[in-house]
Coordinates of C-alpha atoms in Angstrom, one line a residue:
Chain A
M13 CA 105.9 98.2 78.8
P14 CA 103.4 95.6 77.6
L15 CA 99.8 96.6 77.0
R16 CA 97.5 94.8 79.5
E17 CA 93.8 94.0 79.5
V18 CA 92.0 94.5 82.8
D19 CA 88.5 94.5 84.3
A20 CA 87.8 97.3 86.8
A21 CA 85.1 99.2 88.5
F22 CA 84.4 102.6 89.8
R23 CA 81.8 102.9 92.5
A24 CA 79.9 106.2 93.2
E25 CA 78.7 105.3 96.7
G26 CA 78.0 108.4 98.7
F27 CA 78.0 110.8 95.7
N28 CA 75.9 113.8 96.6
R29 CA 75.5 112.6 100.2
I30 CA 76.5 114.5 103.3
T31 CA 77.5 112.6 106.4
F32 CA 77.2 114.7 109.5
L33 CA 79.6 113.7 112.3
L34 CA 78.3 115.3 115.5
D35 CA 80.3 115.4 118.7
A36 CA 78.2 115.0 121.8
S37 CA 81.1 114.2 124.1
T38 CA 82.5 117.6 125.0
L39 CA 79.7 120.0 124.5
S40 CA 78.2 122.2 127.2
D41 CA 74.4 122.4 127.2
E42 CA 74.5 125.8 125.6
K43 CA 76.8 124.6 122.8
Q44 CA 74.7 121.4 122.3
E45 CA 71.6 123.6 121.7
A46 CA 73.5 125.6 119.1
V47 CA 74.6 122.4 117.3
I48 CA 71.1 121.0 117.3
S49 CA 69.7 124.3 116.1
L50 CA 72.2 124.5 113.2
V51 CA 71.8 120.9 112.1
K52 CA 68.0 121.2 112.1
E53 CA 68.2 124.3 109.9
V54 CA 70.7 122.7 107.6
L55 CA 68.7 119.5 107.2
Y56 CA 65.7 121.6 106.3
E57 CA 67.5 123.9 103.9
L58 CA 69.6 121.4 102.0
R59 CA 68.4 120.6 98.5
A60 CA 66.2 117.6 98.3
S61 CA 68.6 115.9 95.9
V62 CA 71.3 115.8 98.6
K63 CA 71.1 112.6 100.8
R64 CA 72.1 112.8 104.4
T65 CA 73.3 110.6 107.2
I66 CA 74.0 111.4 110.8
Y67 CA 76.6 109.8 113.1
F68 CA 77.9 110.7 116.5
L69 CA 81.7 110.6 117.0
G70 CA 82.8 107.3 118.5
N71 CA 79.6 105.5 117.5
P72 CA 79.4 103.4 114.4
S73 CA 75.6 103.4 114.3
P74 CA 73.9 105.8 111.9
Y75 CA 70.9 107.9 113.0
S76 CA 68.0 108.9 110.8
P77 CA 68.0 112.5 109.7
H78 CA 64.2 112.4 109.5
Q79 CA 63.9 111.9 113.2
F80 CA 66.5 114.5 114.2
N81 CA 64.0 117.2 115.1
S82 CA 62.2 115.1 117.6
H83 CA 65.1 112.9 118.9
A84 CA 68.1 115.2 118.8
A85 CA 68.3 115.9 122.6
Q86 CA 67.9 112.2 123.4
W87 CA 70.6 111.2 120.9
F88 CA 73.1 113.7 122.3
Q89 CA 72.4 112.4 125.8
E90 CA 73.0 108.8 124.6
N91 CA 76.3 109.8 123.1
R92 CA 77.6 112.0 125.8
Q93 CA 80.0 109.4 127.1
R94 CA 81.4 108.6 123.7
A95 CA 84.8 109.9 122.6
S96 CA 85.8 112.2 119.7
L97 CA 86.9 109.3 117.5
V98 CA 86.3 108.8 113.8
T99 CA 87.7 105.3 113.4
P100 CA 84.4 103.5 114.5
I101 CA 82.5 105.5 111.8
F102 CA 85.1 105.4 109.0
E103 CA 85.4 101.6 109.5
K104 CA 81.6 101.3 109.1
L105 CA 81.4 103.4 105.9
A106 CA 82.1 101.5 102.7
P107 CA 85.8 101.8 101.7
N108 CA 84.7 103.6 98.6
D109 CA 82.2 105.9 100.2
K110 CA 82.5 109.3 98.7
S111 CA 80.1 111.3 100.8
D112 CA 81.1 114.7 102.1
L113 CA 81.9 114.6 105.8
V114 CA 81.0 117.4 108.1
V115 CA 82.1 117.5 111.7
I116 CA 80.1 119.8 114.0
G117 CA 80.7 120.5 117.6
S118 CA 84.1 118.9 118.0
E119 CA 87.1 120.6 119.6
K120 CA 89.6 117.9 118.8
I121 CA 89.3 114.5 117.0
F122 CA 91.9 112.2 118.7
D123 CA 92.4 109.7 115.9
L124 CA 92.3 111.9 112.8
E125 CA 96.0 111.2 112.0
D126 CA 95.3 107.5 111.5
W127 CA 93.2 108.5 108.5
S128 CA 95.5 111.2 107.1
D129 CA 96.4 109.3 103.9
T130 CA 92.9 108.2 103.0
P131 CA 90.3 110.0 100.8
F132 CA 88.0 110.4 103.9
L133 CA 90.0 113.4 105.2
S134 CA 90.1 115.1 101.8
R135 CA 86.3 115.5 102.0
L136 CA 86.1 116.6 105.6
T137 CA 84.8 120.0 106.6
Q138 CA 84.9 121.2 110.2
V139 CA 82.3 123.5 111.5
C140 CA 83.2 125.7 114.5
L141 CA 80.5 127.3 116.4
D142 CA 82.7 129.7 118.4
E143 CA 86.2 131.2 118.4
T144 CA 87.7 128.5 120.6
C145 CA 88.0 126.0 117.8
L146 CA 91.6 125.4 116.8
D147 CA 92.7 125.1 113.2
E148 CA 93.3 121.4 112.6
P149 CA 95.8 121.1 109.8
L150 CA 94.6 117.6 108.8
I151 CA 91.1 119.0 108.0
P152 CA 91.1 120.7 104.6
K153 CA 88.1 123.0 105.2
L154 CA 87.2 124.9 108.3
V155 CA 84.0 127.0 108.5
R156 CA 83.6 129.3 111.5
Q157 CA 80.2 130.2 112.9
P158 CA 78.3 129.8 109.7
A159 CA 74.6 130.6 109.3
A160 CA 72.6 127.6 108.0
T161 CA 72.2 129.0 104.5
E162 CA 75.9 129.8 104.3
L163 CA 76.7 126.2 105.4
C164 CA 74.3 124.7 102.9
Q165 CA 76.0 126.7 100.1
E166 CA 79.3 125.6 101.3
L167 CA 78.2 121.9 101.4
Y168 CA 76.3 121.9 98.1
D169 CA 79.0 120.8 95.7
P170 CA 77.7 118.0 93.6
V171 CA 79.7 115.8 91.3
T172 CA 79.2 117.1 87.7
R173 CA 81.6 115.0 85.8
V174 CA 83.6 111.8 86.1
E175 CA 86.4 111.0 83.7
I176 CA 88.2 107.7 83.4
T177 CA 91.5 107.4 81.8
G178 CA 95.1 106.1 82.2
P179 CA 98.2 105.4 80.1
G180 CA 97.3 103.4 77.0
F181 CA 93.7 103.4 78.1
M182 CA 91.1 102.0 75.7
P183 CA 87.8 100.7 77.0
T184 CA 86.4 97.7 75.1
Y185 CA 83.3 97.1 77.2
W186 CA 81.4 99.2 79.8
N187 CA 78.1 98.6 81.5
Q188 CA 76.9 102.2 81.9
N189 CA 75.5 104.0 78.8
D190 CA 75.8 107.4 80.4
Y191 CA 79.6 107.2 79.8
Q192 CA 80.7 108.3 76.4
L193 CA 84.0 107.8 74.8
E194 CA 85.9 111.0 74.0
I195 CA 89.1 111.1 71.9
Q196 CA 91.1 114.3 72.0
D197 CA 94.5 114.0 70.2
E198 CA 96.0 110.9 71.8
N199 CA 94.0 111.2 75.0
I200 CA 91.2 108.7 75.3
R201 CA 88.7 109.1 78.1
L202 CA 85.3 107.8 79.2
I203 CA 83.2 110.7 80.5
A204 CA 79.9 110.9 82.2
R205 CA 78.4 114.4 82.8
N206 CA 75.6 116.0 84.9
L207 CA 73.8 112.8 85.7
E208 CA 70.6 113.2 87.6
N209 CA 71.1 110.0 89.5
P210 CA 74.5 110.1 91.0
A211 CA 74.5 106.3 91.3
N212 CA 74.8 106.1 87.6
Y213 CA 78.4 107.4 87.8
S214 CA 79.2 103.8 88.9
I215 CA 80.7 101.8 86.1
T216 CA 82.2 98.4 85.5
L217 CA 84.5 98.2 82.5
R218 CA 87.1 96.2 80.6
S219 CA 89.9 98.1 79.0
F220 CA 93.4 98.0 77.6
I221 CA 95.9 99.8 79.8
L222 CA 99.7 100.1 80.2
Q223 CA 99.8 100.4 84.0
P224 CA 96.7 99.0 85.7
N225 CA 97.4 100.8 88.9
Q226 CA 97.1 104.1 86.9
L227 CA 93.6 103.4 85.7
Q228 CA 92.0 106.4 87.4
A229 CA 88.8 108.3 87.7
T230 CA 88.9 112.0 88.1
I231 CA 85.8 113.3 90.0
I232 CA 85.0 116.9 89.2
R233 CA 82.6 118.9 91.3
L234 CA 80.5 122.0 90.6
S235 CA 83.1 124.1 92.4
G236 CA 85.8 122.8 90.1
D237 CA 87.4 120.7 92.9
E238 CA 88.9 117.5 91.5
L239 CA 89.7 114.2 93.2
I240 CA 91.5 111.4 91.5
E241 CA 90.8 107.8 92.5
T242 CA 92.3 104.6 91.3
L243 CA 89.8 102.1 90.0
T244 CA 89.3 98.7 91.7
L245 CA 90.7 95.9 89.6
F246 CA 89.0 92.5 89.3
T247 CA 90.6 89.2 88.8
D248 CA 87.4 87.8 87.1
S249 CA 86.3 88.9 83.7
V250 CA 83.4 91.4 83.6
S251 CA 83.0 91.5 79.9
N252 CA 79.8 91.5 78.1
H253 CA 77.2 89.2 79.6
A254 CA 74.5 90.1 77.1
E255 CA 72.1 87.3 76.3
V256 CA 72.4 85.4 73.1
D257 CA 69.4 85.9 70.9
R258 CA 68.5 84.6 67.5
L259 CA 67.2 85.9 64.1
S260 CA 63.9 84.7 62.7
P261 CA 64.2 82.2 59.8
E262 CA 63.4 85.1 57.3
E263 CA 66.1 87.3 58.8
R264 CA 68.5 84.4 58.7
N265 CA 68.0 84.2 55.0
I266 CA 68.6 87.9 54.6
F267 CA 71.8 87.5 56.6
R268 CA 73.1 84.7 54.5
Q269 CA 72.3 86.5 51.3
A270 CA 74.0 89.7 52.5
R271 CA 77.1 87.7 53.4
Q272 CA 77.2 86.3 49.9
R273 CA 76.9 89.9 48.7
Q274 CA 73.5 89.1 47.1
E275 CA 70.4 91.2 47.0
F276 CA 67.6 90.3 49.3
T277 CA 63.9 91.1 49.7
C278 CA 63.1 93.5 52.5
L279 CA 60.6 92.2 55.1
Y280 CA 59.1 95.7 55.4
C281 CA 58.8 97.2 51.9
E282 CA 59.1 93.9 50.0
E283 CA 61.5 95.6 47.6
R284 CA 64.9 94.3 46.6
H285 CA 67.8 95.9 48.6
S286 CA 71.5 95.6 47.8
W287 CA 73.5 93.4 50.2
D288 CA 75.0 96.3 52.1
T289 CA 71.7 97.8 53.1
L290 CA 71.2 97.7 56.9
R291 CA 68.3 100.1 57.2
C292 CA 65.2 100.2 55.0
S293 CA 64.8 103.9 54.2
Q294 CA 61.1 103.5 53.3
E295 CA 60.3 102.8 56.9
G296 CA 60.1 105.9 59.2
I297 CA 62.2 109.0 59.1
L298 CA 65.4 107.3 60.2
G299 CA 64.6 104.0 58.5
R300 CA 64.4 100.6 60.2
S301 CA 66.9 97.8 60.5
V302 CA 66.4 95.2 57.8
Y303 CA 66.5 92.7 60.8
P304 CA 63.3 93.5 62.7
T305 CA 64.4 91.4 65.7
L306 CA 67.6 93.4 66.0
H307 CA 65.7 96.7 65.6
E308 CA 63.7 96.0 68.7
R309 CA 66.7 95.2 70.9
Y310 CA 69.4 97.5 69.5
T311 CA 70.6 100.2 71.9
G312 CA 73.7 101.3 70.0
G313 CA 77.1 99.9 69.4
F314 CA 77.9 96.7 67.6
V315 CA 76.2 93.4 66.9
I316 CA 77.9 90.1 66.6
L317 CA 76.1 87.6 64.3
D318 CA 77.1 83.9 64.5
D319 CA 75.9 81.4 62.0
T320 CA 75.8 78.0 63.6
G321 CA 74.3 76.3 60.6
R322 CA 70.9 75.7 62.1
E323 CA 70.4 79.3 63.2
V324 CA 71.9 82.7 63.3
Q325 CA 72.5 83.9 66.9
F326 CA 73.3 87.5 67.7
T327 CA 74.8 89.3 70.7
L328 CA 74.6 93.0 71.3
H329 CA 77.8 94.7 72.1
P330 CA 76.8 98.2 73.5
G331 CA 79.4 100.9 73.5
S332 CA 81.2 102.6 70.7
V333 CA 84.4 100.5 70.9
F334 CA 84.7 97.0 69.6
R335 CA 87.7 94.8 70.4
L336 CA 89.1 93.1 67.3
D337 CA 92.4 91.9 68.7
H338 CA 95.0 92.7 71.3
G339 CA 95.9 96.3 70.7
K340 CA 93.3 96.7 67.9
V341 CA 89.8 98.1 68.1
A342 CA 87.1 99.6 65.9
I343 CA 85.5 102.8 67.1
K344 CA 82.1 103.8 65.9
E345 CA 82.3 107.3 64.6
G346 CA 79.0 108.2 62.8
R347 CA 78.4 105.9 59.9
E348 CA 81.9 104.5 60.0
A349 CA 84.0 102.5 62.4
P350 CA 87.7 103.3 61.8
I351 CA 90.3 100.9 63.2
Y352 CA 92.7 102.1 65.9
R353 CA 95.9 100.3 66.8
F354 CA 98.1 100.6 69.8
D355 CA 101.5 102.0 68.9
A356 CA 103.9 100.4 71.4
G357 CA 106.7 102.8 70.6
R358 CA 104.7 105.9 71.2
E359 CA 102.6 104.2 73.8
C360 CA 99.3 105.5 72.5
W361 CA 96.4 104.6 70.2
L362 CA 96.6 105.7 66.6
K363 CA 93.8 105.9 64.1
T364 CA 94.6 103.8 61.0
K365 CA 93.3 104.2 57.5
E366 CA 91.4 100.9 57.8
V367 CA 87.8 100.7 58.7
L368 CA 85.6 98.0 60.0
H369 CA 83.9 96.4 56.9
L370 CA 80.2 95.5 56.9
Y371 CA 79.8 91.9 57.9
Q372 CA 83.5 91.8 58.8
S373 CA 84.5 88.2 59.6
L374 CA 85.5 87.4 63.2
E375 CA 86.6 84.0 64.5
G376 CA 84.6 81.0 63.2
D377 CA 81.4 81.9 61.4
A378 CA 80.9 85.1 63.4
Y379 CA 80.5 88.5 61.8
V380 CA 80.1 92.0 63.1
I381 CA 77.9 94.9 62.0
F382 CA 76.7 98.2 63.5
L383 CA 73.5 99.9 62.7
Chain B
M28 CA 105.5 79.3 118.5
S29 CA 102.6 81.1 117.0
F30 CA 100.6 84.0 118.4
S31 CA 97.1 84.0 119.6
Y32 CA 95.0 87.2 119.3
D33 CA 92.7 89.2 121.4
R34 CA 89.3 90.1 120.0
L35 CA 90.7 93.3 118.5
G36 CA 93.3 91.3 116.5
F37 CA 96.3 92.2 118.6
P38 CA 98.9 89.4 119.1
M39 CA 99.4 87.6 122.4
M40 CA 102.3 85.3 123.1
P41 CA 101.5 81.9 124.6
L42 CA 103.8 80.9 127.4
P43 CA 102.7 77.3 128.2
D44 CA 105.2 76.9 131.1
L45 CA 103.6 79.9 132.8
S46 CA 100.1 78.8 131.8
L47 CA 99.3 82.2 130.3
E48 CA 99.3 84.3 127.3
V49 CA 100.6 87.8 127.3
H50 CA 100.2 90.8 125.0
L51 CA 103.2 91.0 122.7
L52 CA 103.3 94.7 123.3
P53 CA 101.9 97.1 125.9
V54 CA 98.3 98.0 125.2
T55 CA 98.2 100.7 122.5
K56 CA 96.1 103.8 122.4
I57 CA 94.2 102.5 119.4
Q58 CA 93.2 99.4 121.4
F59 CA 92.1 101.5 124.3
E60 CA 90.1 103.9 122.1
R61 CA 87.9 101.0 121.0
F62 CA 87.0 100.6 124.6
I63 CA 86.3 104.3 125.4
A64 CA 84.3 104.6 122.2
E65 CA 81.7 102.3 123.8
A66 CA 78.8 104.2 125.4
D67 CA 78.5 102.1 128.6
N68 CA 81.6 103.1 130.4
D69 CA 82.7 106.2 132.3
F70 CA 85.4 107.2 129.9
G71 CA 84.9 109.9 127.3
S72 CA 86.5 112.7 125.5
N73 CA 87.3 114.8 128.6
W74 CA 88.9 111.8 130.4
Y75 CA 90.9 111.0 127.3
K76 CA 92.0 114.6 126.8
D77 CA 93.5 114.5 130.3
V78 CA 95.3 111.3 129.6
L79 CA 96.7 112.5 126.3
A80 CA 98.0 115.6 128.0
L81 CA 100.5 113.4 129.8
N82 CA 101.7 111.4 126.8
A83 CA 100.5 112.7 123.4
R84 CA 99.1 110.4 120.8
V85 CA 101.0 109.4 117.7
S86 CA 99.4 107.6 114.9
Y87 CA 100.4 103.9 114.4
K88 CA 101.1 104.9 110.8
H89 CA 103.5 107.6 111.6
F90 CA 105.4 106.9 114.8
T91 CA 109.2 106.7 114.8
A92 CA 111.8 105.1 117.0
N93 CA 112.1 108.5 118.8
N94 CA 108.4 108.7 119.9
Q95 CA 107.3 105.0 120.0
E96 CA 106.2 105.3 123.6
R97 CA 103.4 107.6 122.4
L98 CA 101.8 104.7 120.7
F99 CA 100.9 103.1 124.0
I100 CA 98.2 104.1 126.5
T101 CA 99.8 105.5 129.6
G102 CA 98.7 107.6 132.5
V103 CA 95.9 105.2 133.3
L104 CA 95.2 104.0 136.8
P105 CA 95.1 100.2 137.6
E106 CA 91.3 100.2 138.0
E107 CA 91.0 101.8 134.5
A108 CA 93.3 99.2 133.1
L109 CA 91.2 96.5 134.7
A110 CA 88.0 97.9 133.2
F111 CA 89.7 97.6 129.8
A112 CA 90.7 94.0 130.7
R113 CA 87.1 93.1 131.6
W114 CA 85.8 94.7 128.5
L115 CA 88.3 92.8 126.3
G116 CA 87.0 89.5 127.6
R117 CA 86.9 86.9 130.3
A118 CA 90.2 85.8 131.8
F119 CA 92.0 89.0 130.8
D120 CA 93.8 90.5 133.7
L121 CA 96.8 92.6 134.8
P122 CA 99.7 90.4 135.7
T123 CA 100.9 89.9 139.3
R124 CA 104.4 91.1 140.1
E125 CA 105.6 87.5 140.0
E126 CA 103.9 86.8 136.7
W127 CA 105.4 89.9 135.1
R128 CA 108.9 89.0 136.3
A129 CA 108.4 85.4 135.1
I130 CA 107.3 86.6 131.7
Y131 CA 110.3 89.0 131.6
Q132 CA 112.7 86.2 132.4
A133 CA 111.1 83.8 129.9
F134 CA 111.3 86.5 127.1
T135 CA 115.0 87.1 128.0
D136 CA 115.7 83.4 127.2
I137 CA 113.8 83.4 123.8
P138 CA 115.9 84.6 120.9
I139 CA 113.9 86.4 118.2
S140 CA 113.1 84.2 115.3
A141 CA 111.3 84.7 112.0
N142 CA 108.1 83.3 113.6
H143 CA 108.0 86.3 115.9
L144 CA 107.9 88.6 113.1
Q145 CA 104.9 87.1 111.3
L146 CA 101.3 88.0 112.2
K147 CA 98.5 86.1 110.6
S148 CA 96.8 88.1 107.8
S149 CA 93.6 88.5 109.8
A150 CA 95.4 90.3 112.6
A151 CA 94.4 94.0 113.1
K152 CA 96.0 96.2 110.5
P153 CA 97.5 98.5 113.1
A154 CA 99.1 95.5 114.8
H155 CA 100.8 94.6 111.5
I156 CA 102.0 98.2 110.9
I157 CA 103.2 98.7 114.4
L158 CA 105.3 95.5 114.4
E159 CA 106.7 96.2 111.0
N160 CA 107.7 99.7 112.0
L161 CA 109.2 98.6 115.3
L162 CA 111.3 96.1 113.4
Q163 CA 112.7 98.7 111.1
D164 CA 116.3 99.4 112.2
F165 CA 115.9 96.8 114.9
P166 CA 118.9 94.4 114.7
I167 CA 117.3 91.0 115.5
N168 CA 120.6 89.1 115.7
D169 CA 121.5 88.3 119.3
R170 CA 118.3 90.0 120.5
T171 CA 115.6 88.3 122.6
L172 CA 111.9 88.8 123.0
V173 CA 112.4 91.0 126.0
E174 CA 113.5 93.7 123.7
L175 CA 111.1 93.1 120.8
T176 CA 108.2 93.1 123.3
L177 CA 109.4 96.3 124.9
M178 CA 109.4 94.7 128.3
R179 CA 112.8 96.3 128.3
E180 CA 113.1 99.9 127.1
G181 CA 109.4 100.2 127.0
L182 CA 107.2 101.6 129.8
V183 CA 106.7 101.1 133.5
E184 CA 103.8 98.6 133.6
W185 CA 101.2 97.9 136.2
A186 CA 101.4 94.7 138.2
S187 CA 99.7 93.6 141.4
T188 CA 101.3 92.4 144.7
P189 CA 100.0 89.7 147.0
T190 CA 98.9 92.4 149.4
G191 CA 96.6 93.9 146.8
T192 CA 98.7 97.0 146.1
W193 CA 99.9 98.1 142.7
V194 CA 103.4 98.6 141.6
G195 CA 105.2 99.4 138.4
L196 CA 107.8 97.2 136.8
G197 CA 109.9 97.9 133.8
Q198 CA 112.9 99.7 132.5
P199 CA 112.0 102.5 130.1
R200 CA 114.5 104.3 127.9
S201 CA 116.0 107.1 129.8
T202 CA 114.9 109.5 127.1
F203 CA 111.3 108.6 128.0
F204 CA 111.7 108.3 131.8
P205 CA 115.2 108.7 133.4
N206 CA 115.7 105.8 135.7
L207 CA 118.1 103.1 137.0
L208 CA 115.4 100.5 137.6
N209 CA 116.1 96.8 137.4
P210 CA 112.6 95.2 137.0
L211 CA 113.7 91.9 138.5
S212 CA 114.6 93.6 141.8
D213 CA 113.1 97.1 141.8
E214 CA 109.5 98.2 141.7
F215 CA 108.0 101.6 141.4
K216 CA 105.4 102.5 144.0
P217 CA 103.4 105.6 143.2
L218 CA 103.1 107.9 146.2
E219 CA 99.5 108.8 145.5
A220 CA 97.2 106.0 144.3
D221 CA 95.1 108.3 142.1
K222 CA 97.9 110.2 140.5
R223 CA 98.3 109.6 136.8
L224 CA 101.9 109.1 135.7
Y225 CA 102.9 109.5 132.1
F226 CA 105.3 106.6 132.0
F227 CA 102.8 104.0 133.5
G228 CA 101.3 101.7 130.9
F229 CA 100.2 98.1 131.0
R230 CA 99.9 94.8 129.2
L231 CA 97.3 92.2 129.8
I232 CA 97.6 88.5 130.4
R233 CA 95.1 85.7 129.9
R234 CA 95.6 82.9 132.4
R235 CA 95.0 79.3 131.3
K236 CA 93.8 76.6 133.5
K237 CA 96.6 74.4 134.7
G238 CA 97.1 71.3 132.7
R239 CA 95.8 72.9 129.4
R240 CA 98.4 73.6 126.8

């Protein structure tokens, strides 16, 4: 099976969001009061970090949770003639919406079966306020007559980790620094953990993969529940769109001397450094890049330097993996960047004994370094 | 011959000689659900629950040849079908008895061709899936549109008479409703006007002004 290169994205829309689906269509006045009372308490007791949205079954328009206390009775009246249908709502939610869905007050949702093979149902909880509620096999979680505190505990299950991997997976670019590359035996994954802002689990990436339809994200929650989702593939390239910048004339001279393996005079300490010095150790505890312009912009990863003759341009390549060729990458591991090659026979990436050399030549007059 | 579509994306077959278009299939539950989900009508969960008790719902994704009648909305009264027609758009109506029979005869004369099996990509997803599933195990050789459209072996469908009464026309499968009806000569007259009958469904037509093709 040939190794492919694909551009893909994972969207974290709806992470740590609870979408309440209230059924106003079949409730007696007494039951309606019970639903309103429960929802008011739950909205009050939910952790502030959990976002909320309210819908009424059959109605695609969302209602503001901030106005629930004052408008609930009116909203129930408005939606009394609706029917217990989820299709109008699920069609309104983004296809990738990952919010937790909670149905309250419904006896029977008529069109649930139409959504049985979608991720929506796997995140659905039904809350029953009395014993009359029948067990709906399509709804994975049923909570009977819960107190508000108990329901909040049940619903609070934030995403704690997202892992992206697949057969032959090797990312060569990604736009979210919260994701780190982890290599365990032959298993290569991009992992983000315990992010304060759930939106930061969203990522766009370029990667090698054997089977693009098996490029998947595993979403792991506090409870340990896991959900696997296939990434959305793009036809357009998403690779690094970093701006091209340029070295100062003094830095340009340093670059050209270093490439010739000649000593150069440091712009900080004004001492002579050997060609392979990238950080001046006399500056600060960790030292500073001998290229001050780079030092200001560098956020990790690799830097491509391109000598056009008139100037030296540079492009930052964030991330710990640098694509060298099809099936060949360098991975930054501490102060070294060993080279990995894809082994087509074993269908996995193997670490070679080669390493990325300082100022390793790329195409044309381009060179790569990492600080 | 290509389809036109109602605003929900369900196909309609133009019949220029009759100056009308007709729903390719009887109205499905998923179409009718769009209507009852609207707030400004008298339909709601309790009404729908009663209707579903007569002919249970099956998902358009999971129906089989054995239960395909459950896809369609049945048990509705003519006034309720007309309310749906008005909601769907101007010029939608239930057919007259004569129109229904003319459509039936026209479909009997039209062999099924590849054109009849292709919906445009923007058609409703359920319409695509329903047609695909209906065509599975459906031998199209020597068959006509009257079978594909389920005017034969479908439901009993509402149609109006010149005196303003309502009758049912159709020839359902005997497994769904045991009968010996010939829709071209027989009609089913419900004894009670407000009694819901599980085998009664409907399809809509859209009349065109004479002279327009």
